[in-house]
Short mmCIF file of N, CA and C in Angstrom, two decimals:
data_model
loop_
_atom_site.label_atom_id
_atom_site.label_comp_id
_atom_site.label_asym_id
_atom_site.label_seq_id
_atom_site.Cartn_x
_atom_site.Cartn_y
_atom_site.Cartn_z
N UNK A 373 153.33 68.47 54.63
CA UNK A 373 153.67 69.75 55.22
C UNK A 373 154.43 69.50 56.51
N UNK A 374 155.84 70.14 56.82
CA UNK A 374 156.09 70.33 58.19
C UNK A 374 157.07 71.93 58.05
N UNK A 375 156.56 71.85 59.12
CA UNK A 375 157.01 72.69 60.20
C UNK A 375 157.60 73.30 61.13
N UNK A 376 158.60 73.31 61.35
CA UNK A 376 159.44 73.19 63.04
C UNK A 376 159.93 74.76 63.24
N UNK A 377 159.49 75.48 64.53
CA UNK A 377 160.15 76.53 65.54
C UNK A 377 160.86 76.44 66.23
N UNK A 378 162.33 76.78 66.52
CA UNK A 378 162.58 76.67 67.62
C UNK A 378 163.46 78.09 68.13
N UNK A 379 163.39 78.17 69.25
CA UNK A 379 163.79 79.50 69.76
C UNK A 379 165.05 79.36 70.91
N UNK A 380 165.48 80.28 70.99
CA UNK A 380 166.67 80.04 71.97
C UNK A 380 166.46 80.96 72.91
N UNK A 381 166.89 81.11 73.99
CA UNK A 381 166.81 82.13 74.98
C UNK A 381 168.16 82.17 75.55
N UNK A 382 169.40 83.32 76.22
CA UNK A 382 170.29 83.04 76.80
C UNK A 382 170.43 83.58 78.28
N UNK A 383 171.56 83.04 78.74
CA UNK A 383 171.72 83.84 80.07
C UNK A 383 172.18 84.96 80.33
N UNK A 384 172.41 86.01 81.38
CA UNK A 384 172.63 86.78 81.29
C UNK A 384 172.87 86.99 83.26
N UNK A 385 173.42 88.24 83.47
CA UNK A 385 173.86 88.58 85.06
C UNK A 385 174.91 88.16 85.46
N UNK A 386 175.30 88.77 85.99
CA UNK A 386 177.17 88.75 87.09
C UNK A 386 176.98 87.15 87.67
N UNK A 387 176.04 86.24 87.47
CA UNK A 387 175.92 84.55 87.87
C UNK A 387 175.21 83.96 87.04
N UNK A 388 175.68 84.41 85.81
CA UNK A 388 175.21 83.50 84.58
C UNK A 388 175.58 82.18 84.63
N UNK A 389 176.96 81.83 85.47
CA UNK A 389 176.98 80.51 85.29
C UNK A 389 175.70 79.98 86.25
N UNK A 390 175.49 80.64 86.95
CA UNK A 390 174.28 79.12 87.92
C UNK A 390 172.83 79.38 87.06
N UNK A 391 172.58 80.03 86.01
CA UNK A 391 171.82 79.58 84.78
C UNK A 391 171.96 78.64 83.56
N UNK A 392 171.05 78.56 82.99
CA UNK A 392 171.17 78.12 81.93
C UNK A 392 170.20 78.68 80.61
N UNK A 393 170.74 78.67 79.53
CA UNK A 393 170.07 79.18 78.31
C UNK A 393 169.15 77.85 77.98
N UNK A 394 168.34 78.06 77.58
CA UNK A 394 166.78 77.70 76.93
C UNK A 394 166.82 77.31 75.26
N UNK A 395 165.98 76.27 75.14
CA UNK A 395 166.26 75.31 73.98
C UNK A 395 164.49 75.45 74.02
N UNK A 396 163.49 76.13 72.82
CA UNK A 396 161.98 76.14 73.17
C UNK A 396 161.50 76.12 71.79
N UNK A 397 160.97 75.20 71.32
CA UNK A 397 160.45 74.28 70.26
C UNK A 397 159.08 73.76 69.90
N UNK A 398 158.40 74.27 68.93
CA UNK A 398 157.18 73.35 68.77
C UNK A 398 157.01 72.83 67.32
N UNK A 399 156.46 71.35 66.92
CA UNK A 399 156.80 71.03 65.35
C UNK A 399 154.67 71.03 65.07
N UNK A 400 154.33 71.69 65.95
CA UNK A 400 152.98 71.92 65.67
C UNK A 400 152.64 73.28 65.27
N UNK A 401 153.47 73.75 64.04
CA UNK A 401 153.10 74.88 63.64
C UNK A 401 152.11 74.97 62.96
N UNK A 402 150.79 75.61 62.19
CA UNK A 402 149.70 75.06 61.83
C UNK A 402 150.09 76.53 60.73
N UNK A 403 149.42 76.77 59.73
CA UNK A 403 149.13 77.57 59.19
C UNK A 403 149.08 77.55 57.36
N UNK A 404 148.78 78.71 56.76
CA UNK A 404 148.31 78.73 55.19
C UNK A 404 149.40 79.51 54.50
N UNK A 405 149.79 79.25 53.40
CA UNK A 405 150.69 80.09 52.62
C UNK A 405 149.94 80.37 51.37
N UNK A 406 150.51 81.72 50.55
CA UNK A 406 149.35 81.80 49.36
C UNK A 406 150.50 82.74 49.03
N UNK A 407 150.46 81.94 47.61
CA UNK A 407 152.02 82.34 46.57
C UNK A 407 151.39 83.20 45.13
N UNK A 408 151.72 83.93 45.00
CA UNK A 408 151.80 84.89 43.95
C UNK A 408 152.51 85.38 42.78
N UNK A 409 152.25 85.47 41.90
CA UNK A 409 153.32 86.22 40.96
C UNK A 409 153.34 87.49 40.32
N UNK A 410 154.00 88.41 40.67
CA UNK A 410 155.24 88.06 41.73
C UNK A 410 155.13 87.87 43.23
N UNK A 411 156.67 87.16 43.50
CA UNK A 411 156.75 87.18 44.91
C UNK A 411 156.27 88.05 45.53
N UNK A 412 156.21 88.93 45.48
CA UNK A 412 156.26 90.53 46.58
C UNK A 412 155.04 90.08 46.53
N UNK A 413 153.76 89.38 46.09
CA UNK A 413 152.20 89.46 46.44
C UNK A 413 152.25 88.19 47.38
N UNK A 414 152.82 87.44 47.66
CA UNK A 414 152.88 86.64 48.44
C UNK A 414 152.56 86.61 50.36
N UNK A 415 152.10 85.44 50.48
CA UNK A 415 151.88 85.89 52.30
C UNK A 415 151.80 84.60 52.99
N UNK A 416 151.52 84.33 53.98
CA UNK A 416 151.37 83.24 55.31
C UNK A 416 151.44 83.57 56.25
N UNK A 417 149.93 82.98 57.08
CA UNK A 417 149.82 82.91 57.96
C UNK A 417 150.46 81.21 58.82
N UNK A 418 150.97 81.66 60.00
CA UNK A 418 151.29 81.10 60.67
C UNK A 418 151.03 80.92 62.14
N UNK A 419 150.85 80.00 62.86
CA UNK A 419 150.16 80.07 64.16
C UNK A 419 150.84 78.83 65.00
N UNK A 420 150.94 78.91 66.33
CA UNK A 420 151.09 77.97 67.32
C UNK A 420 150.63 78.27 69.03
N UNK A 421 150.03 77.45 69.55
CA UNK A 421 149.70 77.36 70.64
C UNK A 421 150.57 77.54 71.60
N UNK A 422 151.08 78.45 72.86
CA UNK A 422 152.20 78.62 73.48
C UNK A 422 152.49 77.14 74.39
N UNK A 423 151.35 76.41 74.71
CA UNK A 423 151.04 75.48 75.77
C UNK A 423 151.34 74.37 74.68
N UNK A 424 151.85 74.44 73.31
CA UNK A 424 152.48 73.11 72.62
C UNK A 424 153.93 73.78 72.84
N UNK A 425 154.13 74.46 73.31
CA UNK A 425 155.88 74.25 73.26
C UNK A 425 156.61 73.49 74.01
N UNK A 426 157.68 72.74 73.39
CA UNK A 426 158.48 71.97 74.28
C UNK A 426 159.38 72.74 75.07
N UNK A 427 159.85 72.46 76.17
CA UNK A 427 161.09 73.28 76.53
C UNK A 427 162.05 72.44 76.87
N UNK A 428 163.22 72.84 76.68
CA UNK A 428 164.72 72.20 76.81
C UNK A 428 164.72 70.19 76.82
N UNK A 429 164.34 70.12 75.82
CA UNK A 429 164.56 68.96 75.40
C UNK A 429 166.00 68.30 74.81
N UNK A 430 166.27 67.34 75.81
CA UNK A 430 167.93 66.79 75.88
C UNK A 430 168.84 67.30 74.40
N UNK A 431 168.03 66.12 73.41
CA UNK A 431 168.44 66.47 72.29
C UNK A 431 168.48 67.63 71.28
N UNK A 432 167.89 68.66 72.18
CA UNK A 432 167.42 69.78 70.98
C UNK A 432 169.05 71.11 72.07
N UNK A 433 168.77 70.10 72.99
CA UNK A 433 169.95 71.43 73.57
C UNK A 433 171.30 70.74 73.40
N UNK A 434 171.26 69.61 73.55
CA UNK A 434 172.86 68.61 72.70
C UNK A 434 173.20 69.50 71.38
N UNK A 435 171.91 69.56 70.37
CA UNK A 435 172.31 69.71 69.46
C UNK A 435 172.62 71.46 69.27
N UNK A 436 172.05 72.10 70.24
CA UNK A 436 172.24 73.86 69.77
C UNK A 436 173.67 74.31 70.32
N UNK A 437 174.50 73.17 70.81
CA UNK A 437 175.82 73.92 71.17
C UNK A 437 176.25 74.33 72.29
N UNK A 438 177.33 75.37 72.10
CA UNK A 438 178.26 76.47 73.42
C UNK A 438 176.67 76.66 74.19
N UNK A 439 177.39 76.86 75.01
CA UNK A 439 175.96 77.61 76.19
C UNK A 439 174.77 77.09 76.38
N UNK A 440 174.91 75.42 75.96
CA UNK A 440 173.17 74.79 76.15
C UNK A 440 173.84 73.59 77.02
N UNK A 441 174.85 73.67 77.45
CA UNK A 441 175.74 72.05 77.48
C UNK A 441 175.06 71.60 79.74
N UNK A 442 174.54 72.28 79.91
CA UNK A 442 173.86 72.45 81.30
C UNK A 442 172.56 70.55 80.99
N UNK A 443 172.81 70.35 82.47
CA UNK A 443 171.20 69.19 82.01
C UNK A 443 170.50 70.20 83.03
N UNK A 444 169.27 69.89 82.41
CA UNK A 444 167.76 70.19 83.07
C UNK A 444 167.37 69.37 84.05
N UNK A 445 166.78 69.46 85.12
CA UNK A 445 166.15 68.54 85.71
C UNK A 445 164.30 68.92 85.68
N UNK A 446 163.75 67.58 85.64
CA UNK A 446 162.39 67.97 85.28
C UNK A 446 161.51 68.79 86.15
N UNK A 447 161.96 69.12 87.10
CA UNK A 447 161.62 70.20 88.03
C UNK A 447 162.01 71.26 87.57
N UNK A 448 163.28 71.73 86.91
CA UNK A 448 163.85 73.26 86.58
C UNK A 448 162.79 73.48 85.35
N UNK A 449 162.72 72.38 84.66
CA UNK A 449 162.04 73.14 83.29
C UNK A 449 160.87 72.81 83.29
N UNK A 450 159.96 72.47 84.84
CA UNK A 450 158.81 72.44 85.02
C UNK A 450 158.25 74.00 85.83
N UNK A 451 159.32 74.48 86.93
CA UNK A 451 159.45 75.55 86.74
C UNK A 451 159.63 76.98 86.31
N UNK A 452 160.60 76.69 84.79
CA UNK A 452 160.99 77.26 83.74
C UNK A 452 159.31 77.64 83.00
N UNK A 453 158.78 76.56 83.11
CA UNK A 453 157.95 76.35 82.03
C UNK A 453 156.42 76.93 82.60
N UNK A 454 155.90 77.28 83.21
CA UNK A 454 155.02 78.02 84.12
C UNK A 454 155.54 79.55 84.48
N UNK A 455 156.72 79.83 84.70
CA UNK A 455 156.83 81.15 84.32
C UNK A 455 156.97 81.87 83.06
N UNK A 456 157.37 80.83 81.76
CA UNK A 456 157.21 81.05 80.19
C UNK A 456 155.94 81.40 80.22
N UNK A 457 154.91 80.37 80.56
CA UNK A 457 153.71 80.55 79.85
C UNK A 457 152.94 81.70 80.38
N UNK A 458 153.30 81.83 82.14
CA UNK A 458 152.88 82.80 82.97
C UNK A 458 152.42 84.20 82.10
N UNK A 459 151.87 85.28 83.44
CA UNK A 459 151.63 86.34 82.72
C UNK A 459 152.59 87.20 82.25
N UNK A 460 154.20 86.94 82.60
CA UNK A 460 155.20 87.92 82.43
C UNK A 460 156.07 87.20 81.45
N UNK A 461 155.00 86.37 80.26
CA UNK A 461 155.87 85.34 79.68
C UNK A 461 154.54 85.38 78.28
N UNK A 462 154.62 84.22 77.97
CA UNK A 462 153.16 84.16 77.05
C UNK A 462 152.34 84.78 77.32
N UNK A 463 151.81 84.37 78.30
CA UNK A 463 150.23 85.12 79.06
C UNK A 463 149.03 84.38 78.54
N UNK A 464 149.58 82.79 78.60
CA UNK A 464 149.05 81.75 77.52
C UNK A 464 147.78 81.49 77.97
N UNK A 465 147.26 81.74 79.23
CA UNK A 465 145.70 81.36 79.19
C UNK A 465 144.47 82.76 79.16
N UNK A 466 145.37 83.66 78.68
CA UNK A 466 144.81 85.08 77.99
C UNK A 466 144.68 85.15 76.53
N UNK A 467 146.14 84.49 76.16
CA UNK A 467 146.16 84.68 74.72
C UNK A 467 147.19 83.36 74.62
N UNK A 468 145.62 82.13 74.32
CA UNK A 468 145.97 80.85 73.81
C UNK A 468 146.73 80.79 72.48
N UNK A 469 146.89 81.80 71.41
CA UNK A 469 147.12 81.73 70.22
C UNK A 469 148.91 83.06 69.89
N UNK A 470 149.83 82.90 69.55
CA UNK A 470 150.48 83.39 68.73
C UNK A 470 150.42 83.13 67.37
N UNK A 471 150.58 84.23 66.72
CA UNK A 471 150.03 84.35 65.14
C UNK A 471 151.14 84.90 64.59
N UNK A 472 151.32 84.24 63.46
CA UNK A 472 152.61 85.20 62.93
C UNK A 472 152.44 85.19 61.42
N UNK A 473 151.57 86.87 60.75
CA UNK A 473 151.35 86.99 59.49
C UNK A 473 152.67 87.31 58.81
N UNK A 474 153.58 86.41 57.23
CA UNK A 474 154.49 87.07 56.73
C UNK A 474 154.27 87.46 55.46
N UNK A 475 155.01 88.44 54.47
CA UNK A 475 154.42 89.09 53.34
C UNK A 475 155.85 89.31 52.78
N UNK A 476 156.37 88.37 51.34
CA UNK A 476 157.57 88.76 51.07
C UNK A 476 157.78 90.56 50.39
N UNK A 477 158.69 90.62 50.78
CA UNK A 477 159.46 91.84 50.51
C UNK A 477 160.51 91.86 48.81
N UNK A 478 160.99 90.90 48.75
CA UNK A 478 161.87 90.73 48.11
C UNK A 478 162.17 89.30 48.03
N UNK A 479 163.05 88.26 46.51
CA UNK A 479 163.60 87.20 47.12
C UNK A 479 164.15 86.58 48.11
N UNK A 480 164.92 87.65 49.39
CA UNK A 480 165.91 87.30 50.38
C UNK A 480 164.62 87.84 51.49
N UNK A 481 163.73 88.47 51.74
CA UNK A 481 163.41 89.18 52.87
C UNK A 481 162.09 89.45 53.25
N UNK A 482 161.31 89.22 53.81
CA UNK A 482 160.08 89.17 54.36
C UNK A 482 159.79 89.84 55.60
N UNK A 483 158.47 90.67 55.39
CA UNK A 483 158.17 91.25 56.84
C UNK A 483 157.13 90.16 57.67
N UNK A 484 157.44 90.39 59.18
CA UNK A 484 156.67 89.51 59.92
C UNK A 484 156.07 90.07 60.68
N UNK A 485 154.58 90.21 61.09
CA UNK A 485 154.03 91.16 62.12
C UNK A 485 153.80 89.49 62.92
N UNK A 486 154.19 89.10 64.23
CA UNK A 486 153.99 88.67 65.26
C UNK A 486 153.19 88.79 66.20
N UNK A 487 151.76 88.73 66.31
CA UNK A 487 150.93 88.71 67.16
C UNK A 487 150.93 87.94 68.52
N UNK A 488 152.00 88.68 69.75
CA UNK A 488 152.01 88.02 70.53
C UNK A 488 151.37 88.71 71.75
N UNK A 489 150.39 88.15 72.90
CA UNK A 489 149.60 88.80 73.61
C UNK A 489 149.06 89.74 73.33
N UNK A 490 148.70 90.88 73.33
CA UNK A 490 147.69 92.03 73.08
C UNK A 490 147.99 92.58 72.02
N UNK A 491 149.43 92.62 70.99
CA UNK A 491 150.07 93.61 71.03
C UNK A 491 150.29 92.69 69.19
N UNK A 492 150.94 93.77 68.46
CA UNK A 492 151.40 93.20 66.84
C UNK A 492 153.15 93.48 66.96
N UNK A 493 153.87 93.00 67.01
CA UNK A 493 155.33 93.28 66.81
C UNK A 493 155.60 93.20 65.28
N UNK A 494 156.00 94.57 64.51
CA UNK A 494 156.63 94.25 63.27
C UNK A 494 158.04 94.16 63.01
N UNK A 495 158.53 92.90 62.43
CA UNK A 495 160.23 92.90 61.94
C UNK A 495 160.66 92.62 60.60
N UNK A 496 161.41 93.04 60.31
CA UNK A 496 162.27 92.27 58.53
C UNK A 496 163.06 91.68 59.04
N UNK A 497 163.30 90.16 57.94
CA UNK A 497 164.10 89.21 58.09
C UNK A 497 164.13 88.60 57.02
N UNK A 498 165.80 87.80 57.11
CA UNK A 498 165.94 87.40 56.07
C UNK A 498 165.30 86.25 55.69
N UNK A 499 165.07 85.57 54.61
CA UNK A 499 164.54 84.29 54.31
C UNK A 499 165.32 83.51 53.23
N UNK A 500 165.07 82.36 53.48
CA UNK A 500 166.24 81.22 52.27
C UNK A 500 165.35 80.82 51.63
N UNK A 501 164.20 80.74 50.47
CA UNK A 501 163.63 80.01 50.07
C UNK A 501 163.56 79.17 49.15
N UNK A 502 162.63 77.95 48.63
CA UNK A 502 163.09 77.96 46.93
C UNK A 502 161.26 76.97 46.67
N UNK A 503 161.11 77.05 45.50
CA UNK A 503 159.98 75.85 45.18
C UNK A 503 160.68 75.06 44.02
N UNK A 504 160.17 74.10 44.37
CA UNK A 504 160.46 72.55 43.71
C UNK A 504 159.74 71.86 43.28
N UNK A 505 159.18 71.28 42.49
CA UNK A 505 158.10 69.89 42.47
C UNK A 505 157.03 69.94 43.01
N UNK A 506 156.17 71.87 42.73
CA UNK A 506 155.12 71.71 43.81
C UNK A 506 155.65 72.35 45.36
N UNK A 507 156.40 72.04 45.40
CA UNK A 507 157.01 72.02 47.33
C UNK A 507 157.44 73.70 47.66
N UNK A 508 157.22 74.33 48.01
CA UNK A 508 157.98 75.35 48.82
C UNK A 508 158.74 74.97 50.15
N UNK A 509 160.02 75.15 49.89
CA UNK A 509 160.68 75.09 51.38
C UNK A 509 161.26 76.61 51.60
N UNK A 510 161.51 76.71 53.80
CA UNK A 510 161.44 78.13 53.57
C UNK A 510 162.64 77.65 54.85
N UNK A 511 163.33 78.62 55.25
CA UNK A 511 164.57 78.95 56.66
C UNK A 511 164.48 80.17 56.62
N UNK A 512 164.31 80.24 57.65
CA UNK A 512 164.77 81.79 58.41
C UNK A 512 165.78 81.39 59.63
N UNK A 513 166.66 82.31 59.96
CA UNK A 513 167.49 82.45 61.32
C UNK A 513 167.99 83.86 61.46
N UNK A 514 167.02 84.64 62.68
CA UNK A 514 167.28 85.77 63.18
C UNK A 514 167.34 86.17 64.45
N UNK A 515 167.69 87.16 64.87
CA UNK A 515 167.37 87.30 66.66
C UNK A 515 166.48 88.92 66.26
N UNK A 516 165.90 88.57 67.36
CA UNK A 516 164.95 89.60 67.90
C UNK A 516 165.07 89.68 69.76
N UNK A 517 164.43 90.68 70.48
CA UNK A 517 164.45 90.82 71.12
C UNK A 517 163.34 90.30 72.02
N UNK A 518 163.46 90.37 73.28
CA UNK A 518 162.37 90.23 74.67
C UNK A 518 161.63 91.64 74.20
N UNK A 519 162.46 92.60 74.53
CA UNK A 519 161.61 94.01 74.97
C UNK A 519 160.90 94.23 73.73
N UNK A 520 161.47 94.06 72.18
CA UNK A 520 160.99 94.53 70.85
C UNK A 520 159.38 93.52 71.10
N UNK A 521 159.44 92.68 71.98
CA UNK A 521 157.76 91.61 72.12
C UNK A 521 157.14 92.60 73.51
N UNK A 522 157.67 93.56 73.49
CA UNK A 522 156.99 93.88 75.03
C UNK A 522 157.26 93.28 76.03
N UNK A 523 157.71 92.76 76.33
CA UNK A 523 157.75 91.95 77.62
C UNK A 523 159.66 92.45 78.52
N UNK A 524 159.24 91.79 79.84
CA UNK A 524 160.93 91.84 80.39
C UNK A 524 161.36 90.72 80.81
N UNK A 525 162.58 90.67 80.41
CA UNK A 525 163.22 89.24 80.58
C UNK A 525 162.67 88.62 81.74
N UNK A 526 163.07 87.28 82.35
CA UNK A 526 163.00 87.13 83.91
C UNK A 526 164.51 87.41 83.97
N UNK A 527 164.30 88.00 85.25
CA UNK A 527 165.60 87.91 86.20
C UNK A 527 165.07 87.87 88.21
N UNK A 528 166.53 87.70 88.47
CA UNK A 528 166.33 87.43 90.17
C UNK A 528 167.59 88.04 90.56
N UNK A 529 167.34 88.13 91.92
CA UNK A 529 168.22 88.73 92.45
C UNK A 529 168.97 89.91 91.90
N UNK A 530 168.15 91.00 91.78
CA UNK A 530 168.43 92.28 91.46
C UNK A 530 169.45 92.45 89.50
N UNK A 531 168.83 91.16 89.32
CA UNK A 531 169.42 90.80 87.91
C UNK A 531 170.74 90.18 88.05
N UNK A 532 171.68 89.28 89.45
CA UNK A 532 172.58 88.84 88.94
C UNK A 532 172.13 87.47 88.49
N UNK A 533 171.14 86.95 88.47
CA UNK A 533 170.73 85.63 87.29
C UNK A 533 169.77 86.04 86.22
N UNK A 534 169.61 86.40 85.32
CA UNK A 534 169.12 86.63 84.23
C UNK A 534 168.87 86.06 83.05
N UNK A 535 167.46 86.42 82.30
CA UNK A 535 167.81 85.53 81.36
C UNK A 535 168.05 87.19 80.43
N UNK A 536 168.40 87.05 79.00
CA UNK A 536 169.61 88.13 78.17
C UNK A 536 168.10 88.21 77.61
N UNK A 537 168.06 89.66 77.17
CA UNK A 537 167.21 90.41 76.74
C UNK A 537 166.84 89.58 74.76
N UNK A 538 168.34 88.88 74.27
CA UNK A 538 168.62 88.51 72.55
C UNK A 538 167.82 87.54 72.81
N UNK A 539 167.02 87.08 71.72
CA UNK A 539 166.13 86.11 71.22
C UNK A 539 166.60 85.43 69.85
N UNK A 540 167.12 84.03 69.87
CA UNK A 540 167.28 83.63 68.17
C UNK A 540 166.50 82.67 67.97
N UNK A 541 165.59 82.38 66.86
CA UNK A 541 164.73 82.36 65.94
C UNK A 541 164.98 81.34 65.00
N UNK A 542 164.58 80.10 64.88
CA UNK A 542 164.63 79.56 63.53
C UNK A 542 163.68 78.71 63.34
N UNK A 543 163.37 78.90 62.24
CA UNK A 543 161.95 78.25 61.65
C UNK A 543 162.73 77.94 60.41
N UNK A 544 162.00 76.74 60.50
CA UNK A 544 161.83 76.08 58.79
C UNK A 544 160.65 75.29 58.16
N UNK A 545 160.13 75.93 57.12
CA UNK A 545 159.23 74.51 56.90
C UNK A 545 159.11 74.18 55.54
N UNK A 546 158.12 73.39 55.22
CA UNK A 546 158.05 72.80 53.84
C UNK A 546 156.74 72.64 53.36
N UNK A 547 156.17 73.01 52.19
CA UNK A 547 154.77 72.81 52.07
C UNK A 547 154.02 72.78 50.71
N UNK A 548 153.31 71.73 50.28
CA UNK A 548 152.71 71.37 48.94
C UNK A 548 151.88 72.27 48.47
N UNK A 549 151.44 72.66 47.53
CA UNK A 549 150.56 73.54 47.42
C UNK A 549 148.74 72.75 47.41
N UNK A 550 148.19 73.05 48.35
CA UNK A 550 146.68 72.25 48.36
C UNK A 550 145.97 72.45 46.60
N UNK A 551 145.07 71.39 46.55
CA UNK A 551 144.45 71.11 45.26
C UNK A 551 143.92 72.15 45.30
N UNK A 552 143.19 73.12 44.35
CA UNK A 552 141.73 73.75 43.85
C UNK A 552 140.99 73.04 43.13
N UNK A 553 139.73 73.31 44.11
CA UNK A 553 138.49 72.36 43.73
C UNK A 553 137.54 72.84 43.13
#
C-alpha cells in the first residue's frame, strides 16, 4: 500500500513577490478502502496526522514548478510551519486527526466529506482510477479552497503579503485488497 498527499498553497497581495507558495506533503496517509459492485457502493476512509506533514521540501518544490522556484530557509518554514499547524491553520493540537471519508459517484467522480477541525467540508471531484492484479490505483488533482475549509488565509500587512485563498490537491495511492479470514 502507498499513499502520497500533497498540497500546494499560493501567494497572493500587491508583494507577492517577497512570498513564497508552499509545497505540503505527507506519504503517511493511513486508511481502509471497501470496493463494491457496483462502483457507486464503494467508499474509503482516509486519515493523516497534521503534525506528519512535511513542508516545502527542496525537492518536492523543484519538482512543482512556476511559482515554487523561491529556497526556504529552515527558519521560514519553521515559522511557516507553527502557524500551519497553529489555531488559524490546522488547530493540530485540538484536532490531532484529519479524516477524509470518499464514496464513488460514478467511474470519473467521487464525493469527499473532509473532516477538518470541528467542522465536515463536502466536495465532488474528479478521480482516475483502475484495478489490476488485485491492486487498485487511484489520482485525483483538484483545487479547493481556504474559506470552503473554514478557515482564512494568512496574510500581513493589511493583505499586501498573502497567502491566495486556491488550494491544489493531489493524492495518489495504491492498494491490495487485504485477505478475508
Amino acid at each position: 500500500t502507498r499513499a502520497d498527499l500533497e498540497i500546494h498553497t499560493f501567494k497572493a497581495g500587491w508583494l507577492a513577490n517577497l512570498s513564497h507558495a508552499h509545497v505540503i506533503e505527507t506519504r503517511t496517509l493511513g486508511g481502509d478502502i471497501h470496493l463494491a459492485e457496483p462502483m457507486a457502493g464503494s467508499s474509503a476512509r482516509l486519515y493523516f496526522r497534521p503534525w506528519a506533514l512535511e513542508l516545502d521540501n527542496p525537492d518536492s518544490r523543484a519538482a512543482a514548478g512556476a511559482g515554487f522556484e523561491s529556497t526556504r530557509t529552515t527558519e521560514d518554514i519553521a515559522a511557516t510551519r507553527t502557524r500551519m499547524l497553529g489555531p488559524r491553520g490546522f488547530h493540530s493540537n485540538e484536532h490531532p486527526w484529519v479524516v477524509i471519508d470518499v464514496r464513488w459517484h460514478d467511474p470519473d467522480q467521487v464525493s469527499l466529506n473532509i473532516h477538518f477541525r470541528d467542522r465536515s467540508h463536502p466536495f465532488t471531484v474528479p478521480l482516475d482510477w483502475s484495478i489490476e492484479s488485485g491492486v487498485i490505483t487511484a489520482k485525483a488533482d483538484f483545487e479547493l479552497s481556504h474559506r470552503a475549509l473554514g478557515i482564512r488565509p494568512y496574510s500581513a500587512f493589511a493583505g499586501a503579503i498573502a497567502v491566495a485563498d486556491r488550494i491544489r490537491v493531489q493524492l495518489e495511492l495504491s492498494a491490495r485488497a487485504a485477505a478475508r479470514l
